[in-house]
Short mmCIF file of C-alpha atoms (C1' of nucleotides) in Angstrom, two decimals:
data_model
loop_
_atom_site.label_atom_id
_atom_site.label_comp_id
_atom_site.label_asym_id
_atom_site.label_seq_id
_atom_site.Cartn_x
_atom_site.Cartn_y
_atom_site.Cartn_z
CA UNK A 1091 72.40 1.01 77.75
CA UNK A 1092 69.63 -1.42 78.29
CA UNK A 1093 70.35 -5.09 79.52
CA UNK A 1094 67.78 -7.67 79.85
CA UNK A 1095 67.64 -11.45 80.34
CA UNK A 1096 65.71 -14.57 79.98
CA UNK A 1097 66.26 -16.86 82.90
CA UNK A 1098 64.50 -20.20 82.63
CA UNK A 1099 64.96 -23.07 84.95
CA UNK A 1100 65.61 -26.12 83.10
CA UNK A 1101 62.80 -28.40 84.38
CA UNK A 1102 61.04 -28.98 81.04
CA UNK A 1103 60.35 -27.49 77.65
CA UNK A 1104 60.17 -23.91 76.71
CA UNK A 1105 56.76 -22.61 77.54
CA UNK A 1106 54.53 -20.36 75.47
CA UNK A 1107 54.50 -17.83 78.37
CA UNK A 1108 58.08 -17.92 78.92
CA UNK A 1109 58.52 -17.30 75.26
CA UNK A 1110 56.58 -14.11 75.49
CA UNK A 1111 58.44 -12.59 78.31
CA UNK A 1112 61.70 -13.71 76.33
CA UNK A 1113 60.38 -11.91 73.49
CA UNK A 1114 59.57 -8.76 75.37
CA UNK A 1115 62.91 -8.80 76.91
CA UNK A 1116 64.67 -9.51 73.73
CA UNK A 1117 62.79 -6.75 71.82
CA UNK A 1118 63.39 -4.21 74.58
CA UNK A 1119 67.25 -4.96 74.65
CA UNK A 1120 67.59 -5.02 70.91
CA UNK A 1121 65.57 -2.05 70.12
CA UNK A 1122 67.72 0.03 72.39
CA UNK A 1123 71.00 -1.54 71.04
CA UNK A 1124 71.57 -3.23 74.47
CA UNK A 1125 72.25 -6.74 75.37
CA UNK A 1126 70.01 -9.66 75.90
CA UNK A 1127 71.39 -12.38 78.14
CA UNK A 1128 70.35 -15.98 78.73
CA UNK A 1129 70.79 -17.52 82.16
CA UNK A 1130 70.00 -21.04 83.23
CA UNK A 1131 68.67 -21.30 86.69
CA UNK A 1132 69.75 -24.70 87.75
CA UNK A 1133 70.49 -24.47 91.41
CA UNK A 1134 68.11 -27.21 92.09
CA UNK A 1135 70.15 -30.28 91.34
CA UNK A 1136 67.41 -32.67 91.87
CA UNK A 1137 64.97 -31.04 89.26
CA UNK A 1138 67.03 -29.66 86.38
CA UNK A 1139 68.12 -31.61 83.47
CA UNK A 1140 70.63 -31.39 80.63
CA UNK A 1141 68.02 -32.32 78.14
CA UNK A 1142 65.68 -29.56 79.21
CA UNK A 1143 68.52 -26.95 78.68
CA UNK A 1144 68.94 -28.33 75.16
CA UNK A 1145 65.23 -28.21 74.50
CA UNK A 1146 64.89 -24.68 75.71
CA UNK A 1147 67.80 -23.55 73.58
CA UNK A 1148 66.58 -25.34 70.58
CA UNK A 1149 63.13 -23.82 70.93
CA UNK A 1150 64.90 -20.34 71.41
CA UNK A 1151 66.75 -20.80 68.20
CA UNK A 1152 63.75 -21.87 66.33
CA UNK A 1153 62.15 -18.49 67.03
CA UNK A 1154 65.08 -16.60 65.61
CA UNK A 1155 65.92 -14.69 68.81
CA UNK A 1156 69.52 -14.49 69.65
CA UNK A 1157 71.17 -13.92 72.92
CA UNK A 1158 74.49 -12.31 73.61
CA UNK A 1159 77.52 -14.18 74.66
CA UNK A 1160 77.28 -17.61 76.33
CA UNK A 1161 74.57 -18.91 78.25
CA UNK A 1162 75.15 -18.59 82.03
CA UNK A 1163 74.64 -21.41 84.37
CA UNK A 1164 74.03 -20.69 88.01
CA UNK A 1165 75.22 -24.16 88.89
CA UNK A 1166 78.51 -23.04 87.92
CA UNK A 1167 78.70 -19.98 90.02
CA UNK A 1168 78.37 -21.25 93.56
CA UNK A 1169 81.65 -19.74 94.51
CA UNK A 1170 80.42 -16.38 93.44
CA UNK A 1171 77.32 -16.80 95.60
CA UNK A 1172 79.37 -18.19 98.46
CA UNK A 1173 81.56 -15.02 98.52
CA UNK A 1174 78.49 -12.76 98.94
CA UNK A 1175 76.99 -15.04 101.57
CA UNK A 1176 80.23 -14.71 103.58
CA UNK A 1177 80.32 -10.98 103.15
CA UNK A 1178 76.65 -10.66 104.53
CA UNK A 1179 77.53 -13.10 107.45
CA UNK A 1180 80.50 -10.89 108.31
CA UNK A 1181 78.65 -7.70 108.03
CA UNK A 1182 75.94 -9.26 110.38
CA UNK A 1183 73.38 -8.83 107.57
CA UNK A 1184 72.76 -12.64 107.51
CA UNK A 1185 72.98 -15.26 110.16
CA UNK A 1186 72.92 -18.90 110.81
CA UNK A 1187 69.57 -20.48 111.89
CA UNK A 1188 69.65 -23.65 113.75
CA UNK A 1189 65.95 -24.37 113.59
CA UNK A 1190 65.13 -27.78 112.42
CA UNK A 1191 62.74 -28.48 109.48
CA UNK A 1192 60.46 -30.18 111.99
CA UNK A 1193 60.49 -27.17 114.27
CA UNK A 1194 59.88 -24.97 111.23
CA UNK A 1195 56.96 -27.20 110.25
CA UNK A 1196 55.42 -27.05 113.66
CA UNK A 1197 55.52 -23.23 113.71
CA UNK A 1198 53.95 -23.01 110.31
CA UNK A 1199 51.26 -25.14 111.42
CA UNK A 1200 50.50 -23.15 114.48
CA UNK A 1201 50.44 -20.07 112.38
CA UNK A 1202 48.10 -21.41 109.79
CA UNK A 1203 45.79 -22.60 112.56
CA UNK A 1204 45.67 -19.04 114.00
CA UNK A 1205 45.00 -18.01 110.38
CA UNK A 1206 48.15 -15.97 110.39
CA UNK A 1207 50.60 -15.70 107.60
CA UNK A 1208 53.25 -18.53 107.81
CA UNK A 1209 56.59 -16.88 108.27
CA UNK A 1210 59.75 -17.50 110.15
CA UNK A 1211 59.71 -15.84 113.53
CA UNK A 1212 63.26 -14.63 113.59
CA UNK A 1213 64.30 -16.61 116.62
CA UNK A 1214 67.99 -17.04 115.74
CA UNK A 1215 68.19 -13.41 114.29
CA UNK A 1216 70.14 -12.10 117.28
CA UNK A 1217 71.31 -15.47 118.63
CA UNK A 1218 74.65 -15.58 120.41
CA UNK A 1219 74.27 -18.57 122.58
CA UNK A 1220 75.63 -22.00 121.97
CA UNK A 1221 74.11 -23.59 118.88
CA UNK A 1222 72.29 -26.85 119.31
CA UNK A 1223 74.00 -30.15 118.64
CA UNK A 1224 73.51 -31.91 115.39
CA UNK A 1225 71.77 -29.25 113.38
CA UNK A 1226 73.31 -27.96 110.30
CA UNK A 1227 72.32 -24.37 110.05
CA UNK A 1228 70.76 -22.65 107.17
CA UNK A 1229 71.71 -19.04 106.51
CA UNK A 1230 68.96 -16.43 106.52
CA UNK A 1231 69.11 -12.71 105.56
CA UNK A 1232 68.03 -9.99 107.80
CA UNK A 1233 65.00 -8.46 106.31
CA UNK A 1234 63.67 -5.09 107.59
CA UNK A 1235 61.44 -5.29 110.59
CA UNK A 1236 59.15 -2.47 109.90
CA UNK A 1237 58.25 -0.02 107.14
CA UNK A 1238 57.39 -0.72 103.42
CA UNK A 1239 59.33 -2.24 100.58
CA UNK A 1240 58.39 -0.12 97.62
CA UNK A 1241 59.41 -0.42 93.89
CA UNK A 1242 58.03 1.17 90.76
CA UNK A 1243 56.84 -1.65 88.59
CA UNK A 1244 57.13 -0.80 84.81
CA UNK A 1245 53.83 -2.55 84.18
CA UNK A 1246 51.83 -2.31 87.45
CA UNK A 1247 52.91 1.05 88.78
CA UNK A 1248 53.99 1.65 92.30
CA UNK A 1249 53.88 -1.71 94.36
CA UNK A 1250 54.01 -1.35 98.22
CA UNK A 1251 54.60 -4.38 100.28
CA UNK A 1252 54.73 -4.21 104.11
CA UNK A 1253 58.05 -5.43 105.43
CA UNK A 1254 56.17 -7.71 107.80
CA UNK A 1255 55.23 -9.72 104.77
CA UNK A 1256 58.88 -10.59 104.05
CA UNK A 1257 60.52 -12.78 106.57
CA UNK A 1258 64.09 -13.58 107.03
CA UNK A 1259 64.24 -15.93 104.23
CA UNK A 1260 66.84 -18.61 103.70
CA UNK A 1261 69.62 -17.59 101.30
CA UNK A 1262 71.60 -20.75 101.80
CA UNK A 1263 70.34 -24.19 102.57
CA UNK A 1264 71.88 -26.46 105.10
CA UNK A 1265 74.93 -27.69 103.11
CA UNK A 1266 75.53 -24.27 101.60
CA UNK A 1267 73.51 -24.40 98.32
CA UNK A 1268 72.25 -20.95 97.85
CA UNK A 1269 68.54 -20.46 97.21
CA UNK A 1270 66.74 -18.97 94.12
CA UNK A 1271 65.89 -15.39 95.35
CA UNK A 1272 69.38 -14.83 96.49
CA UNK A 1273 71.21 -15.99 93.45
CA UNK A 1274 68.71 -14.20 91.12
CA UNK A 1275 69.50 -10.96 92.84
CA UNK A 1276 73.26 -11.61 92.75
CA UNK A 1277 73.24 -12.49 89.03
CA UNK A 1278 71.04 -9.81 87.99
CA UNK A 1279 73.56 -7.44 89.58
CA UNK A 1280 76.55 -8.98 88.29
CA UNK A 1281 75.19 -9.40 84.70
CA UNK A 1282 74.44 -5.72 84.73
CA UNK A 1283 70.70 -5.93 84.16
CA UNK A 1284 68.90 -2.64 83.84
CA UNK A 1285 65.55 -4.06 83.11
CA UNK A 1286 63.97 -7.17 84.44
CA UNK A 1287 60.95 -8.33 82.47
CA UNK A 1288 59.32 -11.54 83.91
CA UNK A 1289 56.07 -13.13 84.70
CA UNK A 1290 53.63 -11.79 87.30
CA UNK A 1291 54.22 -14.87 89.34
CA UNK A 1292 57.55 -13.32 90.41
CA UNK A 1293 55.98 -10.26 91.75
CA UNK A 1294 56.23 -11.54 95.39
CA UNK A 1295 59.93 -12.45 94.83
CA UNK A 1296 60.75 -8.89 94.08
CA UNK A 1297 60.59 -7.48 97.68
CA UNK A 1298 62.67 -10.44 98.79
CA UNK A 1299 65.41 -9.70 95.94
CA UNK A 1300 65.22 -5.99 97.06
CA UNK A 1301 66.16 -7.08 100.50
CA UNK A 1302 69.25 -8.71 99.01
CA UNK A 1303 70.01 -5.65 96.76
CA UNK A 1304 69.80 -3.43 99.73
CA UNK A 1305 71.95 -5.57 102.00
CA UNK A 1306 74.70 -5.72 99.47
CA UNK A 1307 74.33 -2.05 98.52
CA UNK A 1308 73.33 -2.88 94.81
CA UNK A 1309 71.42 -0.60 92.59
CA UNK A 1310 67.90 -1.97 91.95
CA UNK A 1311 66.96 -2.51 88.39
CA UNK A 1312 63.71 -1.64 86.63
CA UNK A 1313 61.07 -4.43 87.05
CA UNK A 1314 58.37 -5.20 84.70
CA UNK A 1315 55.82 -7.83 85.66
CA UNK A 1316 53.76 -9.15 82.80
CA UNK A 1317 50.45 -10.79 83.64
CA UNK A 1318 49.78 -14.38 82.86
CA UNK A 1319 48.44 -16.13 79.74
CA UNK A 1320 45.33 -18.01 80.32
CA UNK A 1321 43.71 -20.76 78.12
CA UNK A 1322 40.66 -20.07 75.96
CA UNK A 1323 38.42 -20.52 79.04
CA UNK A 1324 40.37 -17.95 81.05
CA UNK A 1325 41.98 -20.48 83.29
CA UNK A 1326 45.62 -21.04 83.82
CA UNK A 1327 47.39 -22.72 80.84
CA UNK A 1328 48.21 -26.22 81.54
CA UNK A 1329 49.48 -29.24 79.32
CA UNK A 1330 45.91 -30.16 78.88
CA UNK A 1331 45.22 -27.16 76.84
CA UNK A 1332 47.25 -28.45 74.07
CA UNK A 1333 50.26 -26.76 72.74
CA UNK A 1334 52.16 -25.13 75.64
CA UNK A 1335 55.51 -26.41 74.39
CA UNK A 1336 56.97 -23.87 71.81
CA UNK A 1337 58.24 -26.69 69.70
CA UNK A 1338 54.82 -28.08 69.41
CA UNK A 1339 54.07 -25.09 67.16
CA UNK A 1340 56.66 -26.16 64.67
CA UNK A 1341 55.24 -29.71 64.57
CA UNK A 1342 51.80 -28.23 64.06
CA UNK A 1343 53.00 -26.22 61.08
CA UNK A 1344 53.14 -22.78 62.53
CA UNK A 1345 55.75 -20.15 61.49
CA UNK A 1346 57.91 -18.66 64.16
CA UNK A 1347 57.15 -15.13 62.95
CA UNK A 1348 53.30 -15.92 63.23
CA UNK A 1349 53.92 -17.18 66.79
CA UNK A 1350 55.95 -14.24 67.75
CA UNK A 1351 53.42 -11.74 66.19
CA UNK A 1352 50.65 -13.59 68.13
CA UNK A 1353 52.68 -13.40 71.36
CA UNK A 1354 53.55 -9.84 70.96
CA UNK A 1355 49.98 -8.85 70.72
CA UNK A 1356 49.05 -10.78 73.78
CA UNK A 1357 49.38 -8.20 76.44
CA UNK A 1358 50.89 -5.51 74.38
CA UNK A 1359 49.55 -3.33 71.48
CA UNK A 1360 50.50 -0.45 69.39
CA UNK A 1361 47.24 1.31 68.51
CA UNK A 1362 45.13 -0.71 66.05
CA UNK A 1363 48.01 -2.53 64.51
CA UNK A 1364 47.84 -6.42 64.36
CA UNK A 1365 50.57 -7.40 61.91
CA UNK A 1366 54.08 -6.78 62.96
CA UNK A 1367 57.06 -7.90 61.32
CA UNK A 1368 60.16 -8.46 63.50
CA UNK A 1369 61.54 -5.16 62.36
CA UNK A 1370 58.31 -3.44 63.23
CA UNK A 1371 58.26 -5.04 66.71
CA UNK A 1372 61.86 -3.87 67.09
CA UNK A 1373 60.89 -0.35 66.15
CA UNK A 1374 57.64 -0.12 68.12
CA UNK A 1375 57.91 -2.16 71.10
CA UNK A 1376 57.76 -0.36 74.46
CA UNK A 1377 57.17 -1.97 77.71
CA UNK A 1378 55.09 0.98 78.78
CA UNK A 1379 52.35 -0.24 76.46
CA UNK A 1380 52.15 -3.61 78.25
CA UNK A 1381 48.80 -4.46 79.57
CA UNK A 1382 48.18 -4.95 83.31
CA UNK A 1383 45.62 -7.65 83.07
CA UNK A 1384 46.06 -11.30 81.99
CA UNK A 1385 45.10 -12.34 78.60
CA UNK A 1386 43.51 -15.47 77.20
CA UNK A 1387 45.00 -17.52 74.59
CA UNK A 1388 43.05 -17.54 71.20
CA UNK A 1389 44.11 -20.36 68.84
CA UNK A 1390 41.96 -19.00 65.93
CA UNK A 1391 43.77 -15.77 65.98
CA UNK A 1392 47.15 -17.58 65.83
CA UNK A 1393 45.85 -19.45 62.78
CA UNK A 1394 44.77 -16.35 61.17
CA UNK A 1395 48.25 -14.89 61.63
CA UNK A 1396 49.84 -18.03 60.50
CA UNK A 1397 47.96 -18.03 57.28
CA UNK A 1398 48.69 -14.40 56.77
CA UNK A 1399 52.57 -15.29 57.02
CA UNK A 1400 52.13 -18.46 54.74
CA UNK A 1401 50.51 -16.38 52.07
CA UNK A 1402 53.11 -13.61 52.20
CA UNK A 1403 56.19 -15.74 52.35
CA UNK A 1404 58.54 -16.05 49.49
CA UNK A 1405 58.01 -19.24 47.63
CA UNK A 1406 61.53 -20.55 47.80
CA UNK A 1407 61.62 -20.09 51.43
CA UNK A 1408 58.29 -21.72 51.95
CA UNK A 1409 59.30 -24.78 49.81
CA UNK A 1410 62.41 -25.20 51.92
CA UNK A 1411 60.27 -25.22 55.16
CA UNK A 1412 57.84 -27.72 53.54
CA UNK A 1413 60.63 -30.11 53.46
CA UNK A 1414 60.10 -30.67 57.16
CA UNK A 1415 56.42 -31.70 56.55
CA UNK A 1416 56.95 -34.35 54.01
CA UNK A 1417 56.90 -32.46 50.74
CA UNK A 1418 59.90 -31.54 48.67
CA UNK A 1419 59.09 -29.12 45.74
CA UNK A 1420 62.43 -27.29 45.94
CA UNK A 1421 63.40 -28.79 42.63
CA UNK A 1422 60.07 -28.55 41.05
CA UNK A 1423 59.90 -26.21 38.06
CA UNK A 1424 56.23 -25.56 38.88
CA UNK A 1425 56.90 -24.24 42.55
CA UNK A 1426 55.12 -20.97 41.98
CA UNK A 1427 52.18 -22.70 40.23
CA UNK A 1428 51.96 -25.09 43.16
CA UNK A 1429 52.13 -22.67 45.89
CA UNK A 1430 49.74 -20.19 44.24
CA UNK A 1431 47.26 -22.93 43.84
CA UNK A 1432 47.53 -24.14 47.38
CA UNK A 1433 48.82 -21.49 49.97
CA UNK A 1434 45.57 -19.54 50.20
CA UNK A 1435 43.66 -22.41 51.60
CA UNK A 1436 46.12 -23.46 54.29
CA UNK A 1437 46.34 -22.21 57.83
CA UNK A 1438 49.44 -24.18 58.65
CA UNK A 1439 52.39 -25.73 56.82
CA UNK A 1440 50.91 -29.22 57.74
CA UNK A 1441 47.72 -28.26 55.80
CA UNK A 1442 49.79 -26.69 52.93
CA UNK A 1443 51.82 -29.87 52.59
CA UNK A 1444 48.73 -31.88 52.58
CA UNK A 1445 47.20 -29.77 49.86
CA UNK A 1446 50.26 -30.21 47.74
CA UNK A 1447 50.44 -33.92 48.26
CA UNK A 1448 46.76 -34.40 47.17
CA UNK A 1449 47.55 -32.58 43.92
CA UNK A 1450 50.95 -34.39 43.30
CA UNK A 1451 49.80 -37.73 44.05
CA UNK A 1452 47.24 -39.66 42.12
CA UNK A 1453 44.30 -40.20 44.28
CA UNK A 1454 44.23 -43.69 45.82
CA UNK A 1455 40.72 -43.63 46.68
CA UNK A 1456 37.71 -41.29 46.25
CA UNK A 1457 35.84 -39.62 49.08
CA UNK A 1458 32.65 -41.77 49.40
CA UNK A 1459 30.30 -38.80 49.62
CA UNK A 1460 32.09 -36.94 46.91
CA UNK A 1461 32.08 -39.86 44.28
CA UNK A 1462 28.52 -40.73 45.08
CA UNK A 1463 27.34 -37.20 44.26
CA UNK A 1464 29.74 -36.26 41.42
CA UNK A 1465 30.15 -39.74 39.58
CA UNK A 1466 26.56 -40.20 38.84
CA UNK A 1467 24.55 -39.92 35.57
CA UNK A 1468 26.37 -38.75 32.60
CA UNK A 1469 29.42 -37.83 34.53
CA UNK A 1470 31.55 -40.83 33.34
CA UNK A 1471 30.67 -40.01 29.68
CA UNK A 1472 31.64 -36.23 30.20
CA UNK A 1473 34.93 -36.65 31.80
CA UNK A 1474 35.90 -39.60 29.45
CA UNK A 1475 35.07 -37.29 26.52
CA UNK A 1476 37.01 -34.33 28.15
CA UNK A 1477 39.83 -36.69 28.84
CA UNK A 1478 40.02 -37.49 25.08
CA UNK A 1479 39.93 -33.80 24.34
CA UNK A 1480 42.75 -33.25 26.66
CA UNK A 1481 44.90 -35.82 24.93
CA UNK A 1482 44.63 -34.16 21.65
CA UNK A 1483 44.65 -30.61 22.44
CA UNK A 1484 47.92 -28.55 22.38
CA UNK A 1485 46.55 -25.51 24.48
CA UNK A 1486 47.59 -24.90 27.92
CA UNK A 1487 44.75 -22.55 28.60
CA UNK A 1488 42.75 -25.20 30.45
CA UNK A 1489 40.06 -23.05 31.81
CA UNK A 1490 39.20 -21.85 28.27
CA UNK A 1491 39.34 -25.35 27.02
CA UNK A 1492 36.68 -26.46 29.71
CA UNK A 1493 34.49 -23.52 28.85
CA UNK A 1494 34.56 -24.19 25.11
CA UNK A 1495 33.93 -27.80 25.71
CA UNK A 1496 30.91 -27.05 27.94
CA UNK A 1497 29.59 -24.40 25.62
CA UNK A 1498 29.64 -26.78 22.71
CA UNK A 1499 27.66 -29.42 24.70
CA UNK A 1500 25.45 -26.76 26.26
CA UNK A 1501 25.82 -27.89 29.81
CA UNK A 1502 26.88 -26.05 32.96
CA UNK A 1503 30.36 -25.93 34.51
CA UNK A 1504 29.28 -28.15 37.38
CA UNK A 1505 28.44 -31.17 35.14
CA UNK A 1506 32.23 -31.34 34.24
CA UNK A 1507 33.79 -29.61 37.28
CA UNK A 1508 32.42 -31.70 39.95
CA UNK A 1509 33.39 -35.17 38.51
CA UNK A 1510 36.57 -33.79 37.15
CA UNK A 1511 37.61 -32.55 40.50
CA UNK A 1512 36.91 -35.76 42.18
CA UNK A 1513 38.71 -37.71 39.42
CA UNK A 1514 41.82 -35.44 39.90
CA UNK A 1515 41.75 -34.85 43.65
CA UNK A 1516 39.57 -37.67 45.08
CA UNK A 1517 37.44 -35.06 46.89
CA UNK A 1518 35.01 -32.22 46.20
CA UNK A 1519 37.11 -29.35 47.29
CA UNK A 1520 40.48 -27.96 46.52
CA UNK A 1521 42.43 -25.88 44.06
CA UNK A 1522 41.16 -24.65 40.55
CA UNK A 1523 40.92 -27.51 37.97
CA UNK A 1524 43.05 -25.48 35.33
CA UNK A 1525 45.75 -24.95 38.01
CA UNK A 1526 45.83 -28.68 38.88
CA UNK A 1527 46.15 -29.63 35.16
CA UNK A 1528 48.93 -27.22 34.78
CA UNK A 1529 50.76 -28.50 37.78
CA UNK A 1530 50.54 -32.28 37.01
CA UNK A 1531 50.52 -32.06 33.22
CA UNK A 1532 48.07 -33.53 30.65
CA UNK A 1533 49.53 -36.90 30.74
CA UNK A 1534 48.90 -37.50 34.44
CA UNK A 1535 45.52 -35.71 34.38
CA UNK A 1536 44.39 -38.15 31.61
CA UNK A 1537 45.48 -41.16 33.64
CA UNK A 1538 43.50 -39.82 36.60
CA UNK A 1539 40.48 -39.33 34.40
CA UNK A 1540 40.82 -42.82 33.05
CA UNK A 1541 41.14 -44.24 36.45
CA UNK A 1542 37.97 -42.48 37.49
CA UNK A 1543 36.14 -43.85 34.48
CA UNK A 1544 37.21 -47.18 35.29
CA UNK A 1545 36.20 -46.83 38.95
CA UNK A 1546 32.78 -45.72 37.83
CA UNK A 1547 32.35 -48.58 35.45
CA UNK A 1548 33.28 -51.03 38.21
CA UNK A 1549 30.90 -49.73 40.73
CA UNK A 1550 28.10 -49.64 38.08
CA UNK A 1551 28.82 -53.42 37.40
CA UNK A 1552 28.63 -54.06 41.24
CA UNK A 1553 25.38 -52.32 41.53
CA UNK A 1554 23.60 -53.97 38.60
"C1'" G B 813 42.78 -17.22 105.23
"C1'" G B 814 46.72 -12.83 104.97
"C1'" C B 815 49.02 -9.84 101.38
"C1'" C B 816 49.35 -8.12 96.41
"C1'" C B 817 47.46 -7.48 91.42
"C1'" C B 818 43.57 -7.44 87.71
"C1'" U B 819 38.29 -6.47 85.34
"C1'" U B 820 36.07 -2.43 77.78
"C1'" C B 821 32.45 -6.86 72.46
"C1'" G B 822 33.09 -14.71 72.97
"C1'" U B 823 38.70 -13.65 72.44
"C1'" C B 824 43.10 -9.98 71.63
"C1'" U B 825 42.91 -4.78 72.23
"C1'" A B 826 42.22 1.03 71.35
"C1'" G B 827 40.74 4.61 74.58
"C1'" U B 828 44.44 8.93 79.61
"C1'" G B 829 36.85 13.70 81.68
"C1'" G B 830 33.21 15.57 76.32
"C1'" U B 831 33.73 9.60 70.95
"C1'" U B 832 27.35 7.37 67.29
"C1'" A B 833 32.98 3.57 72.54
"C1'" G B 834 37.42 2.25 67.34
"C1'" G B 835 40.20 -1.92 65.16
"C1'" A B 836 41.41 -7.24 64.72
"C1'" U B 837 39.81 -12.25 65.39
"C1'" C B 838 35.67 -15.43 65.75
"C1'" C B 839 30.62 -15.97 64.23
"C1'" A B 840 26.53 -14.75 60.71
"C1'" U B 841 24.85 -12.98 55.88
"C1'" G B 842 25.63 -11.17 50.85
"C1'" G B 843 29.10 -10.81 46.65
"C1'" U B 844 33.32 -12.74 43.60
"C1'" U B 845 35.08 -17.98 42.66
"C1'" U B 846 33.00 -24.32 38.62
"C1'" U B 847 33.89 -26.21 44.35
"C1'" C B 848 36.72 -25.20 48.75
"C1'" A B 849 39.84 -21.38 50.44
"C1'" U B 850 41.14 -16.32 49.54
"C1'" C B 851 39.38 -11.62 48.71
"C1'" C B 852 35.49 -7.73 49.35
"C1'" A B 853 31.10 -5.80 51.76
"C1'" U B 854 27.55 -5.80 55.66
"C1'" G B 855 25.89 -7.24 60.52
"C1'" U B 856 25.40 -9.10 65.84
"C1'" U B 857 27.89 -8.45 70.48
"C1'" A B 858 31.25 -4.77 75.44
"C1'" C B 859 32.80 -0.28 79.48
"C1'" A B 860 31.48 -6.42 86.12
"C1'" G B 861 27.90 -4.00 89.93
"C1'" G B 862 26.91 0.21 93.28
"C1'" A B 863 27.78 4.92 95.41
"C1'" G B 864 30.27 9.44 94.97
"C1'" U B 865 33.27 13.95 92.63
"C1'" U B 866 32.03 16.73 88.17
"C1'" C B 867 28.07 20.80 83.93
"C1'" A B 868 30.00 16.04 81.85
"C1'" A B 869 32.91 9.51 83.99
"C1'" G B 870 34.85 3.58 80.43
"C1'" U B 871 38.30 7.30 82.00
"C1'" C B 872 38.93 10.18 88.91
"C1'" U B 873 37.77 8.28 94.37
"C1'" C B 874 35.45 4.64 97.57
"C1'" C B 875 32.75 0.05 98.35
"C1'" U B 876 31.16 -4.80 96.49
"C1'" A B 877 31.56 -8.92 93.44
"C1'" G B 878 34.40 -12.04 90.41
"C1'" G B 879 39.31 -13.56 88.57
"C1'" G B 880 44.40 -14.26 89.30
"C1'" G B 881 49.15 -14.37 91.90
"C1'" U B 882 51.73 -15.42 96.33
"C1'" C B 883 52.64 -17.16 101.17
"C1'" A B 884 59.35 -23.55 100.78
"C1'" C B 885 65.96 -25.48 103.08
"C1'" C B 886 61.25 -25.06 94.43
"C1'" A B 887 62.40 -22.06 90.74
#
RNA sequence: GGCCCCUUCGUCUAGUGGUUAGGAUCCAUGGUUUUCAUCCAUGUUACAGGAGUUCAAGUCUCCUAGGGGUCACCA
């Protein structure tokens, strides 16, 4: 039985890096038929917020990942932590420290000045005198004084850290509120975690948590520390790098399956395979194939993946999603025609919605460059004549209609194609002309042509 | 600064002593397409550097350099 968790602290939105470790954890649990739990790390009453919790869970739901049971809030478990703190105190494995913050600050400064590692000096570790007046003590745990703290990391291999690197850290603040490393160890134990997959930045928390595990006689879970995700320049991802908030990807028109596919391949691989459906991820994911090194974020590759998923998505599903981007074609009888004409040139749902709008709506203006180039010479007469033909024809084979029209006049496709495209779409690029006519119908196509003819006549007048 | 981790095409990666170092993306070129896109084909580009072990090293060892993480009564 594998049990994993995702344990965000609600200080902001769900970050793309957090989503990846969540994905890894989720995959590993689900693959093994185990449990995936969600824990909200909100022991810092000053920083966490209700809204952040909601935002994180919303983003999480968007991705389609599911957690088992109810989310666990650390802020509601202080009595549990207190019980363990009392026990450690009773067993002499933790102690009260009366050092003031000022004294601690001085000590740290002195150590830094001597180019030493800043660490608590253990002065109250075996204190049995009379405590100083007016100082509310913190509680510190007794960390080992010598030897090594060793663990076998599932990603990095064996990690050895000298005990001298771990001081008697605070497990309960003055006032009794427990601290992060303590509650994480308690909860990971109580929630029955077997595998802890988390970011690299927690590597140094691990020996501290092991100190807690050992003091309480808990079994130590398997740890996996996944290297960070950097921006395209190889530097730490920051808000300035654009989309770091998972929900921003929805706004930008990305599909969750594309984002997940992108993320799963960042730091993990299965041979040469690039495209992974959720089912394939579930079948193939194994943390032993997680990379040791950090990886850079590549927006172009995400776009490629996204266009892949757009192209391969069922049309009714795509139409439903498109409603969030200002286009509703769910009731349109030409839904297949519309999507086949547009989906191959869209990298995002935003672009797709755009393409569709361009076809569905009569152009309000013509792209300046395009009209200048396409609406010159005989263009007006040609499209005008073609418009007349369109009115009278009863064929729906518009491509053939155009070809025959051109053959009779002995002119090339471009002579009709370019001005017709600008007349129909307002620009020089886009879907096939026959597809467009099929979608909007002859009537609307003729109107657009007539509009264009009028536009050309007017601009000719102005110029003369 | 101490400690720890990392280092294969621009980017994501394959590779577990013997490969013309593979794939994907990006970029470029050509083809298909009335255009754009798609699609197809082709091409450019990589083992951070240096010693050592070995018949043989991207793969093992050591050193150097570069990058990152971390050193709270934050999480």
